[in-house]
Coordinates of C-alpha atoms and ligand atoms in Angstrom, one line a residue:
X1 CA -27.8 50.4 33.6
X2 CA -26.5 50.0 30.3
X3 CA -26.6 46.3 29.2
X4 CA -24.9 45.4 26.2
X5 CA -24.5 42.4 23.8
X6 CA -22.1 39.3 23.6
X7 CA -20.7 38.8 19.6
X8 CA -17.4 36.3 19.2
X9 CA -16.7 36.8 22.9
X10 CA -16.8 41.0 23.2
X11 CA -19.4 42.8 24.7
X12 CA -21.1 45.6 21.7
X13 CA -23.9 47.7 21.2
X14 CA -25.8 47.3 18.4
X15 CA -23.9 48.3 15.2
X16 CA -25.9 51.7 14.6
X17 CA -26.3 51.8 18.3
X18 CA -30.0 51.3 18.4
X19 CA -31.5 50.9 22.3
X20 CA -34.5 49.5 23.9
X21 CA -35.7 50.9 27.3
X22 CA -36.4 48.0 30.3
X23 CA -39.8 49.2 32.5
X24 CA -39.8 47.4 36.0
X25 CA -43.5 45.9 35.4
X26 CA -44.4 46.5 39.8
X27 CA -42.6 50.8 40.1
X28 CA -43.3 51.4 36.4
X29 CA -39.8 52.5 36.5
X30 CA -37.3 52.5 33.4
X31 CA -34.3 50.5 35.2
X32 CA -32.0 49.8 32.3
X33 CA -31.9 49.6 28.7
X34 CA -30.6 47.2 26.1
X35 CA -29.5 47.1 22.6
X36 CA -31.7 46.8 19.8
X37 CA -30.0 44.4 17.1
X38 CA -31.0 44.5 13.8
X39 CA -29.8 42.1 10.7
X40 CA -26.1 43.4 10.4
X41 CA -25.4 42.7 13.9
X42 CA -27.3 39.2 13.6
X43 CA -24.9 38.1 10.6
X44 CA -22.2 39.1 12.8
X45 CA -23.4 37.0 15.6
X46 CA -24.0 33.7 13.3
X47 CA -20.5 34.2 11.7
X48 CA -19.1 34.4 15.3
X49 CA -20.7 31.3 16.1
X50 CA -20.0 29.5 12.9
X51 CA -16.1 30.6 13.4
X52 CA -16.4 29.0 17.0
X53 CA -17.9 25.7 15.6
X54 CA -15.3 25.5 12.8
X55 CA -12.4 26.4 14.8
X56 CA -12.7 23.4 17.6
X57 CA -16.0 23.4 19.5
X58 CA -17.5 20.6 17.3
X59 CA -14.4 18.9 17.6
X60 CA -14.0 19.5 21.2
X61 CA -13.7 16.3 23.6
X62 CA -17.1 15.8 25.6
X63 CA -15.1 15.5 29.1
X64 CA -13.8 19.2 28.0
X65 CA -18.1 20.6 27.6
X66 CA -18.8 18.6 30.0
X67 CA -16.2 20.4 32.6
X68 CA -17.6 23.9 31.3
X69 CA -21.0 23.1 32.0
X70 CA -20.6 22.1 35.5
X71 CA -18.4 25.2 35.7
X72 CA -21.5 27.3 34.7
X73 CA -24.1 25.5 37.0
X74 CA -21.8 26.6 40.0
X75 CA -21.7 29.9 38.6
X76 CA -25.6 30.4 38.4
X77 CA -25.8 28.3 42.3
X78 CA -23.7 30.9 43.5
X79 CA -25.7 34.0 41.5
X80 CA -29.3 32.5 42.1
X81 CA -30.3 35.5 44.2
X82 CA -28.8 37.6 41.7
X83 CA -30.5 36.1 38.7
X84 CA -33.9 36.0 40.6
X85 CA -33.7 39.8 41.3
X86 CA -33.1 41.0 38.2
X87 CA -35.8 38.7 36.1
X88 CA -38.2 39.7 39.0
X89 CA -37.3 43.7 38.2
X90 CA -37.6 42.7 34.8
X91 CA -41.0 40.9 34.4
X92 CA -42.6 41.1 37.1
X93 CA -42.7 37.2 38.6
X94 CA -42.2 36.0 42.4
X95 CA -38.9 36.4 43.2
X96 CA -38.8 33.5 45.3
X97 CA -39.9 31.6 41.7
X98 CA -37.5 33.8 39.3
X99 CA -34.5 32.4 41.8
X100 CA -35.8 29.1 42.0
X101 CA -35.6 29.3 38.1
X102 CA -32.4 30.2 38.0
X103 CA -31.3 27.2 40.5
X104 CA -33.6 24.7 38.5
X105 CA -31.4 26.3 35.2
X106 CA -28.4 25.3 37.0
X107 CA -29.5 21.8 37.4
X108 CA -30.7 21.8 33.6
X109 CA -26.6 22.1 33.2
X110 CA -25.6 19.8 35.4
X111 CA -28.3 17.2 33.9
X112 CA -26.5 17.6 30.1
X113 CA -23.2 18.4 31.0
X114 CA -23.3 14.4 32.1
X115 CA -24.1 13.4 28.8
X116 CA -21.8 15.4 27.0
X117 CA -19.2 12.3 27.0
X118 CA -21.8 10.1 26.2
X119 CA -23.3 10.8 22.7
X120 CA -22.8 6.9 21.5
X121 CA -23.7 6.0 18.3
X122 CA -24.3 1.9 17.5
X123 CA -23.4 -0.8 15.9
X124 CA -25.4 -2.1 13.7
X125 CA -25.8 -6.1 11.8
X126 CA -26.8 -5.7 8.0
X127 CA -28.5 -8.2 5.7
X128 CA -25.5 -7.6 3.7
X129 CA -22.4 -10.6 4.5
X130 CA -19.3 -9.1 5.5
X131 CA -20.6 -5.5 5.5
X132 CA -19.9 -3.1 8.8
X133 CA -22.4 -0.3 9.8
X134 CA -21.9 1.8 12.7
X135 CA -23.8 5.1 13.4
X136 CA -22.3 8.1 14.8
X137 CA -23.8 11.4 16.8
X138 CA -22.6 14.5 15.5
X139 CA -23.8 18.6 16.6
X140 CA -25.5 19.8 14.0
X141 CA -23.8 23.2 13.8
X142 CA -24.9 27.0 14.8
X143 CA -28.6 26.6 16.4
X144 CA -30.4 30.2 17.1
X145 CA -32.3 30.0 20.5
X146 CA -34.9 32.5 20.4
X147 CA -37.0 32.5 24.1
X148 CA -40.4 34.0 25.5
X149 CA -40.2 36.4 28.4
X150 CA -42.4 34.7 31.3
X151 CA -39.1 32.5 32.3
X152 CA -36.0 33.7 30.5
X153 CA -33.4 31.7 32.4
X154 CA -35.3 28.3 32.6
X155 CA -36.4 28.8 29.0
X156 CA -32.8 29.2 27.8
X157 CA -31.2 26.2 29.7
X158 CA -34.1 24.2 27.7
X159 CA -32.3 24.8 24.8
X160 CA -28.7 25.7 26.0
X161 CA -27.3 23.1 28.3
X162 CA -27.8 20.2 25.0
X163 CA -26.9 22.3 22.4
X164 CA -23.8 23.0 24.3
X165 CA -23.4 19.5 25.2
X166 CA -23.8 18.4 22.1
X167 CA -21.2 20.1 20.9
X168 CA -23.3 22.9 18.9
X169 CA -22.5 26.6 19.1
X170 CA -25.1 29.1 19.6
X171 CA -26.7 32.3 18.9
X172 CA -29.2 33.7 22.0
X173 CA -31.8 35.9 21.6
X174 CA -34.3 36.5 24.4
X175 CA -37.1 38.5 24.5
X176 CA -37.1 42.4 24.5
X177 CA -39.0 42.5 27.4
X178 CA -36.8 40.6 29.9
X179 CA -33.3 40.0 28.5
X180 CA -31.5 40.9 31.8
X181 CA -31.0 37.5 33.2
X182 CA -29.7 36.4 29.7
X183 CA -27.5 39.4 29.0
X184 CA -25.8 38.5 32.8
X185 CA -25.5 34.9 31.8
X186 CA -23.2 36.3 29.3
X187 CA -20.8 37.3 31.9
X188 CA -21.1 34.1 33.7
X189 CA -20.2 32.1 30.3
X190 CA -17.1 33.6 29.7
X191 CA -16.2 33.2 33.5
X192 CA -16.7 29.8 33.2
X193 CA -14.3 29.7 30.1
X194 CA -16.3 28.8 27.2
X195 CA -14.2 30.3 24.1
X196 CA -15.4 33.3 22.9
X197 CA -18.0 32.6 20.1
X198 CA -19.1 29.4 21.6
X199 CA -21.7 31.6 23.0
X200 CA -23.4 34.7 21.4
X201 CA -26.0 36.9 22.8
X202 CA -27.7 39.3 20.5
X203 CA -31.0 41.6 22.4
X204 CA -34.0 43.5 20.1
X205 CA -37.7 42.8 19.2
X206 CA -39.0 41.8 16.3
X207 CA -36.8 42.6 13.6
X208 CA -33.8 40.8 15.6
X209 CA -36.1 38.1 16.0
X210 CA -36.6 37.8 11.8
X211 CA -33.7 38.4 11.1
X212 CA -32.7 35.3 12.6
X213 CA -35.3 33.4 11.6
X214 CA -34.4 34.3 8.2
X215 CA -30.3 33.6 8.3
X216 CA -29.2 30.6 6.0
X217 CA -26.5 30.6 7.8
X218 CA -27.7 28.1 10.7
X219 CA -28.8 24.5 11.2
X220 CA -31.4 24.5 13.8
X221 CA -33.9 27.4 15.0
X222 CA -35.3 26.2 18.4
X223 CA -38.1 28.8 19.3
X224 CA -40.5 29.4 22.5
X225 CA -43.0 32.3 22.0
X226 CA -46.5 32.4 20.7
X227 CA -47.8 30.3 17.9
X228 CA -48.0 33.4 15.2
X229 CA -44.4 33.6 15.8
X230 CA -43.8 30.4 15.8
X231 CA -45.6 30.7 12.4
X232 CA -43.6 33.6 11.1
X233 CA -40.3 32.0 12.5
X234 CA -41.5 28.2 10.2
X235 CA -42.3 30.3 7.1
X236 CA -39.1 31.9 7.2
X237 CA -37.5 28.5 7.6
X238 CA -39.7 27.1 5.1
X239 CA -37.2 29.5 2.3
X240 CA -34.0 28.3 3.8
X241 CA -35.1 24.7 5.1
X242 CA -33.3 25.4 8.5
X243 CA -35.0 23.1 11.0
X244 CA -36.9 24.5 13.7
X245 CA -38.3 22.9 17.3
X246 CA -41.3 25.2 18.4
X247 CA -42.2 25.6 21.8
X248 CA -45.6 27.6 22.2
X249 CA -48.6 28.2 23.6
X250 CA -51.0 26.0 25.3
X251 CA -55.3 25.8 26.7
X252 CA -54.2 23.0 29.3
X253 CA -57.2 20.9 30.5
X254 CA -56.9 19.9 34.3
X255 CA -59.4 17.4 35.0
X256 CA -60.8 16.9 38.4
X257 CA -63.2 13.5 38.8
X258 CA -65.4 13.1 41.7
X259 CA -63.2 10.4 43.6
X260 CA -60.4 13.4 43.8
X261 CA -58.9 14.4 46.6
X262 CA -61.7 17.2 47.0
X263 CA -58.9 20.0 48.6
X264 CA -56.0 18.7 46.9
X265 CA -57.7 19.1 43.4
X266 CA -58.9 22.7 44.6
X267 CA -55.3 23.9 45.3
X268 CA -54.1 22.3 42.3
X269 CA -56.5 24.1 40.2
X270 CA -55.2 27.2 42.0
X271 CA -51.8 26.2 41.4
X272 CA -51.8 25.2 37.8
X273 CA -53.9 28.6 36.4
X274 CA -52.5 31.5 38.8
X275 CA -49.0 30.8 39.6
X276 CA -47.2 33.1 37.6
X277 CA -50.7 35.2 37.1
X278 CA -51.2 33.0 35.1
X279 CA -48.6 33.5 32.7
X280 CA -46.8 30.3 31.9
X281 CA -47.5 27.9 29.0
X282 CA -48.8 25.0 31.1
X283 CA -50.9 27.4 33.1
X284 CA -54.3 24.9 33.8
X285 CA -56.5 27.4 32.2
X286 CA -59.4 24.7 32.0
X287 CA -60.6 23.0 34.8
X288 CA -63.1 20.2 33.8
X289 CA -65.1 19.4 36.8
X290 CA -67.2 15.9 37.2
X291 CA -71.0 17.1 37.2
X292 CA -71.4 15.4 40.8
X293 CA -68.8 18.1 42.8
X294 CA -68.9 21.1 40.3
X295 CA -70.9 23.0 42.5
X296 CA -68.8 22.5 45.7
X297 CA -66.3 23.2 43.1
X298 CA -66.7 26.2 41.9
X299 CA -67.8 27.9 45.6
X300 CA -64.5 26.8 47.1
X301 CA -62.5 28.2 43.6
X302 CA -64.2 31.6 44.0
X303 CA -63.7 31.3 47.9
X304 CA -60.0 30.8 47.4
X305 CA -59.5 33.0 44.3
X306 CA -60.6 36.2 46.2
X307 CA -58.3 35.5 48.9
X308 CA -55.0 35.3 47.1
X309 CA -52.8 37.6 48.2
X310 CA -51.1 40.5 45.7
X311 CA -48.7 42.2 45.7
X312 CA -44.9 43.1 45.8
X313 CA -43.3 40.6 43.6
X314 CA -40.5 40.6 46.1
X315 CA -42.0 40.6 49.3
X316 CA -42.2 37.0 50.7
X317 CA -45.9 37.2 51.5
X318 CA -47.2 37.8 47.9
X319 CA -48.8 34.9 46.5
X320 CA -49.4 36.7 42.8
X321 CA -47.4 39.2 41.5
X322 CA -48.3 41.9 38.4
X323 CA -48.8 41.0 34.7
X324 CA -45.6 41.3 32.9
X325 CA -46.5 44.6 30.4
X326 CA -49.2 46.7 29.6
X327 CA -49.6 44.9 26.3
X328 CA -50.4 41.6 27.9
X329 CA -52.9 43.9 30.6
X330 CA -54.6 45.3 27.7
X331 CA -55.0 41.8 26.2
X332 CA -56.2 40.1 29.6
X333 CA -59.0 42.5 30.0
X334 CA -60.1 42.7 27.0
X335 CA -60.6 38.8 27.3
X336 CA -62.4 39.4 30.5
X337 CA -64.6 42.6 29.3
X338 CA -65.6 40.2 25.9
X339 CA -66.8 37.6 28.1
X340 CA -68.8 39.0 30.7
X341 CA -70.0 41.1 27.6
X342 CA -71.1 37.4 26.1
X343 CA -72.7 36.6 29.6
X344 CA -70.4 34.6 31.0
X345 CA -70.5 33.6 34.6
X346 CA -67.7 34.9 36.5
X347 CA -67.2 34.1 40.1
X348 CA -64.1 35.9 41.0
X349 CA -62.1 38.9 39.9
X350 CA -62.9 40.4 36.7
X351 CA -61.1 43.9 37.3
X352 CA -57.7 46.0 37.5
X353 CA -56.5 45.9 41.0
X354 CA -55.6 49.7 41.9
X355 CA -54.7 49.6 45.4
X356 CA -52.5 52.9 46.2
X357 CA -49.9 49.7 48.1
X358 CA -49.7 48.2 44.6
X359 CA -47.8 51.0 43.8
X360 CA -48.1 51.4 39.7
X361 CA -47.7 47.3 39.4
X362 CA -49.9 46.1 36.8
X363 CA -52.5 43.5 38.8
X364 CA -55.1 41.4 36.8
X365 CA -57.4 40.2 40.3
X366 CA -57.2 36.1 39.7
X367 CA -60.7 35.7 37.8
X368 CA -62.8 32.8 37.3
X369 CA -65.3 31.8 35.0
X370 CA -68.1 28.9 35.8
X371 CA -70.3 26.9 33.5
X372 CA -67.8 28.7 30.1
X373 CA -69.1 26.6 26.9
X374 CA -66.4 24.3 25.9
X375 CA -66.4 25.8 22.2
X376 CA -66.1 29.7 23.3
X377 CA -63.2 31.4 22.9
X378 CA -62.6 31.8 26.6
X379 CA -62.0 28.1 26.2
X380 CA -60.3 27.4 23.4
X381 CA -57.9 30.6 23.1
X382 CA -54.6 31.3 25.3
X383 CA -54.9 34.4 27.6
X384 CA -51.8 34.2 29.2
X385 CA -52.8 35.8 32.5
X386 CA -54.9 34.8 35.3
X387 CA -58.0 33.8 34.2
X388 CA -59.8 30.3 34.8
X389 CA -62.8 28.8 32.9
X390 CA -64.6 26.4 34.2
X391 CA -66.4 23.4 32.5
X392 CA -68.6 20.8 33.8
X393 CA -68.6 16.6 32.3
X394 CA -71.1 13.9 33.4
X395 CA -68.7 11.1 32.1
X396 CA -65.2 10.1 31.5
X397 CA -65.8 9.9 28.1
X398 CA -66.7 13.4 27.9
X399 CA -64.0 14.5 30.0
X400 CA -61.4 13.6 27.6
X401 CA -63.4 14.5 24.3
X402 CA -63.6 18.5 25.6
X403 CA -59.8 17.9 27.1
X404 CA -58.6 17.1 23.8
X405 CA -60.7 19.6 22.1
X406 CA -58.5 22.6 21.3
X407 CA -55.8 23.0 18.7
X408 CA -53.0 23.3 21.4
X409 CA -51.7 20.3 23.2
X410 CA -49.2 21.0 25.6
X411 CA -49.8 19.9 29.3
X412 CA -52.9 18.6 31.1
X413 CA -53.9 17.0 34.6
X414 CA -55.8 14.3 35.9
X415 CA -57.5 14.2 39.6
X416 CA -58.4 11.2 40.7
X417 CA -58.1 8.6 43.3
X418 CA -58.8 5.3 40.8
X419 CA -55.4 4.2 39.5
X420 CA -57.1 2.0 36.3
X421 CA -58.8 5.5 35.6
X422 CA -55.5 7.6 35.6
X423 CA -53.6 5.5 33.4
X424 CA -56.6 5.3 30.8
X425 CA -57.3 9.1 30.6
X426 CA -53.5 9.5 30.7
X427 CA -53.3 7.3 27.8
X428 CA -56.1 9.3 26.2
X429 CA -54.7 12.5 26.1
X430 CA -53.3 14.7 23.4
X431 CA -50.3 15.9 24.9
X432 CA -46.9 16.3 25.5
X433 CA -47.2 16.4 29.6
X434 CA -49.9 14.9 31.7
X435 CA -49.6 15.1 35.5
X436 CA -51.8 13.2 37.9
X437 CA -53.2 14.4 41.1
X438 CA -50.2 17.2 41.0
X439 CA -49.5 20.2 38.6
X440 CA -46.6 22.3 37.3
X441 CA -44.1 20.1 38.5
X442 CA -40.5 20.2 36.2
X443 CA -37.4 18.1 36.4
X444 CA -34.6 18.0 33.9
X445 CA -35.0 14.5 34.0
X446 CA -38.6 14.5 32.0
X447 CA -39.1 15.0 28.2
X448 CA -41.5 18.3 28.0
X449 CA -42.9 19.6 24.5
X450 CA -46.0 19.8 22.6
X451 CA -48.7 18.9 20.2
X452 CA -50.7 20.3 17.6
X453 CA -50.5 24.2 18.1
X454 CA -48.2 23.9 21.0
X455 CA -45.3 23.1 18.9
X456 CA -43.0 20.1 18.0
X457 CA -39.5 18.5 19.4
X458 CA -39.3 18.0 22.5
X459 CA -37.1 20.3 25.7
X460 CA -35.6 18.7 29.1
X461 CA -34.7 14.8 29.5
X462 CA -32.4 13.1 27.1
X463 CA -34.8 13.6 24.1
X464 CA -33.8 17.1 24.1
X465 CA -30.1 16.2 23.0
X466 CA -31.7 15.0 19.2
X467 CA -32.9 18.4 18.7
X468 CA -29.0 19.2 18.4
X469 CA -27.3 16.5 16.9
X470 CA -27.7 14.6 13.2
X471 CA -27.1 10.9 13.2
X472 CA -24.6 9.7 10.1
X473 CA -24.6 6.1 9.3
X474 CA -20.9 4.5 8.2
X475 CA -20.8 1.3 6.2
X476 CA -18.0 -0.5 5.5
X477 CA -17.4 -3.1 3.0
X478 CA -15.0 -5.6 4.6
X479 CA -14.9 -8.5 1.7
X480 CA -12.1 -9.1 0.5
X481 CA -13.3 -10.1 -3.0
X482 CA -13.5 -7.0 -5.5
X483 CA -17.6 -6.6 -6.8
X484 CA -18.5 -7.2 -10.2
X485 CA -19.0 -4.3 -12.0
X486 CA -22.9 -2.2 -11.3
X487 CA -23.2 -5.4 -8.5
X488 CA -25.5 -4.4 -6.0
X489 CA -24.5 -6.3 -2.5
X490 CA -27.7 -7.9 -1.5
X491 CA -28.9 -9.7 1.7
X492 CA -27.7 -13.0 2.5
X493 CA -30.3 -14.9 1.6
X494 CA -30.4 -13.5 -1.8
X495 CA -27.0 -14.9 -2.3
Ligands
LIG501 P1 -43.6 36.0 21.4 O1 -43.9 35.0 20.3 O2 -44.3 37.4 21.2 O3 -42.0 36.3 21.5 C1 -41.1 35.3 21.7 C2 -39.8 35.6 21.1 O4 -39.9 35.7 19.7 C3 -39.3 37.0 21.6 O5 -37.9 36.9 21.8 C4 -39.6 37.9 20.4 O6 -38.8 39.0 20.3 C5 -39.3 37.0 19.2 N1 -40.0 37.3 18.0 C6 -41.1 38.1 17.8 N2 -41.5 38.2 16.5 C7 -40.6 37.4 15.9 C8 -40.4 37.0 14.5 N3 -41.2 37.4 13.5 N4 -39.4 36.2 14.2 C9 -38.6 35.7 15.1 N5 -38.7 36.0 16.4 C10 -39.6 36.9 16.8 O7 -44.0 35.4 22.7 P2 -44.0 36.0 24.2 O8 -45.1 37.0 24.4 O9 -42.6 36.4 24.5 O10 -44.3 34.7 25.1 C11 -45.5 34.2 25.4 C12 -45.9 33.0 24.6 O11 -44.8 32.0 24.8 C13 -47.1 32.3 25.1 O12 -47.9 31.9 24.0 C14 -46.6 31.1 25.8 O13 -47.5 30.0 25.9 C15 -45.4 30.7 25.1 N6 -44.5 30.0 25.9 C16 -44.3 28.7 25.6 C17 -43.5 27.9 26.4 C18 -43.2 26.4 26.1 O14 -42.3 25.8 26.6 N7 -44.1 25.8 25.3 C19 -42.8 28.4 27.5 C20 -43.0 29.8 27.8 C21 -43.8 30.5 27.0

């Protein structure tokens, strides 16, 4: 299939028509390709978008985006099964996760198309006598949304359902290795009737990626990827002083005490590192585990992780599907290989999965690591994939110190059955999510973001809407009496 671009509402190749071939990550089968942009047709896309901005979507009435975006969430309902396929054929996930994605994108829209009439801005008193201020919300502009592979259509309605309700315009790129769903949701945009330019999707690795990272010609980057990139994408800001919300990477501690739920913790420690294989941002790569049940612990984890079934990431039985590329496979193992090469304890998995009914899929087994040393790289570095590392504590105390010891801070998770104790180590915790006695669980409802290395601003909930719109403040002198000349109004008690 031969997927191309969306630039100021037409569908193109890339200028010098440059293509990128799509391998299904299960058959090992070449199923479509895409374009590969490079700068010129970047400029093109930004000057599409900044044409759409100037020529009425900033100035478009909310109730109007508002009407669009509830267009496009019945558009995605209807084309869940659609959009699950395809991102399944693309990276590899759970089909029955890839179309919950796609419904949960669909809320994301709903969610912001019912602020879109409701940007307020307030009134505000002044010290100053007979001086009105008022504030008012504007978009900011053209905002790039530059997105990871591992979720492509949740990941965009992060970013896409406020910018559009705020009122911004947009330029999309996802990532080269699963741009399908995106590319489709093109299709789905226009349906919907979004004016051409609103919207602009532009496909290609790297050099698309810097070449938008490096465009004056925008007001906000908002990026999820890895923190290099996120790095690459700030220093090219850093020249043109575009703002940029990062979205990246993540160690997340999930901390089981010895009050937990015993079975309940173990499933969520399952949950929270090898759904997805592993490969999500908030995967619970650490589990900390209170000195008094580690043992029982770690048995029932290796019990469990051997019996998880793979497979077919579109049969309805498979529990864990293949790792997205053989980039990421060569990077998972050679995580693994290090480790055991360091003596690490592993409990489960460690190896390549060739079973002649995997077909050609590229399986990680789900692998687990006891008693890992909370300063070794297997703990403090993302893998991505589906490998756990287990940590003992003897005290609370301890618990949070090794929680909050990485650089990332992005989700965690606390076990326990002591509500004073939940709300403390909640408290305690550097990080943008922390879930107790459950894991992994998203509503567009709830603020999500990071700390530290896992990035800045914040995605979902009504904080995502700031990312996209600029406050201006409007003061008006109503006095009648003209000012003396260089008089400076003061406060009222200066009078
Ligand atoms: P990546 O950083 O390799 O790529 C992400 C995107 O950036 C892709 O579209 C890519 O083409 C583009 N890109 C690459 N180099 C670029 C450059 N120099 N300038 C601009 N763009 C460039 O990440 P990935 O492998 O696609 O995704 C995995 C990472 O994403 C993991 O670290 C994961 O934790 C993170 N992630 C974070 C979140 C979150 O919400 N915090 C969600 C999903 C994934």
């Amino acid at each position: 299939m031969h997927y191309r671009m969306l630039i100021g509402g037409a569908q193109l190749d890339a200028a010098d028509d440059r293509r990128l071939p799509v391998f299904n990550p299960f058959t090992g089968e070449e199923i479509a390709t895409i374009p590969d942009a490079d700068t010129q047709d970047v400029a093109s896309a930004v000057r599409a978008a900044r044409d759409a901005f100037d020529n009425g979507w900033g100035s478009t009435p909310g109730i109007e985006r508002a009407r669009l975006l509830h267009r496009l969430a019945d558009l995605i309902d209807e084309a869940a099964a659609e959009f699950g396929r395809l991102e399944t054929d693309d990276n590899g996930k759970l089909l029955r996760e890839t179309t919950a994605q796609a419904k949960f994108a669909a809320r994301n829209y709903r969610f912001f198309a019912g602020y879109a009439d409701k940007l307020y801005g307030r009134t505000i008193p002044l010290d100053q006598h007979g001086m009105f201020d008022y504030t008012v919300r504007q978009p900011v502009g053209v905002a790039a949304l530059i997105t990871a592979w591992n979720s492509p259509m949740q990941l965009l309605a992060n970013k896409l359902a406020p910018a559009l309700a705020a009122g911004c315009t947009v330029v999309i790129k996802p990532s080269e290795h699963a741009s399908l769903s995106t590319l489709r949701l093109g299709d789905l945009i226009a349906e919907a009737g979004f004016p051409a330019g609103v919207v602009n999707i532009v496909t290609g690795g790297v050099e698309c990626g810097q070449a938008i990272a490096g465009h004056p010609g925008l007001d906000r980057i908002s990026f999820t990827g890895s923190v290099p990139t996120g790095q690459a994408i700030m220093a090219a800001a850093n020249r043109t002083l575009v703002p940029v919300t990062l979205e990246l990477g993540g160690k997340s501690p999930n901390i089981v005490f010895e009050d937990a739920d015993f079975d309940r913790a173990v499933t969520g420690a399952l949950n929270g590192i090898f759904s997805a294989g592993g490969q999500t941002c908030i995967a619970g790569s650490r589990l900390l585990v209170a000195d008094a049940i580690y043992d029982r612990m770690v048995a029932a984890l290796a019990e469990r992780a051997a019996q998880i079934r793979l497979g077919d990431p579109t049969a309805a039985a498979t529990q864990m599907g293949p790792v997205a590329n053989r980039p990421r496979l060569e990077r998972i193992t050679g995580v693994i290989e290090k480790a055991r090469s360091d003596g690490a304890r592993m409990v489960a998995g460690g190896e390549v999965v060739p079973r002649s009914d995997l077909q050609n899929g590229l399986f990680v087994a789900p692998t687990v690591f006891a008693d890992v040393d909370s300063d070794s790289a297997l703990a403090q570095e993302e893998i991505f994939g589906p490998v756990l590392s287990v940590i003992r504590f003897t005290s609370e105390g301890e618990a949070v110190r090794v929680a909050n010891g990485t650089e990332f801070g992005l989700a965690s998770a606390v076990w326990t059955k002591d509500l004073a104790r939940a709300h403390r180590v909640a408290e305690a915790l550097v990080a943008g999510t922390v879930w107790v006695n459950t894991y992994r669980v998203s509503a567009a409802q709830a603020p999500f973001g990071g700390v530290g290395k896992s990035g800045h601003g914040r995605e979902r909930g009504e904080e995502a809407l700031d990312e996209y719109l600029r406050t201006k403040n409007v003061m008006i002198d109503l006095n009648p009496a003209i000012p003396d000349l260089f008089e400076i109004a003061q406060p009222r008690e200066d009078r």
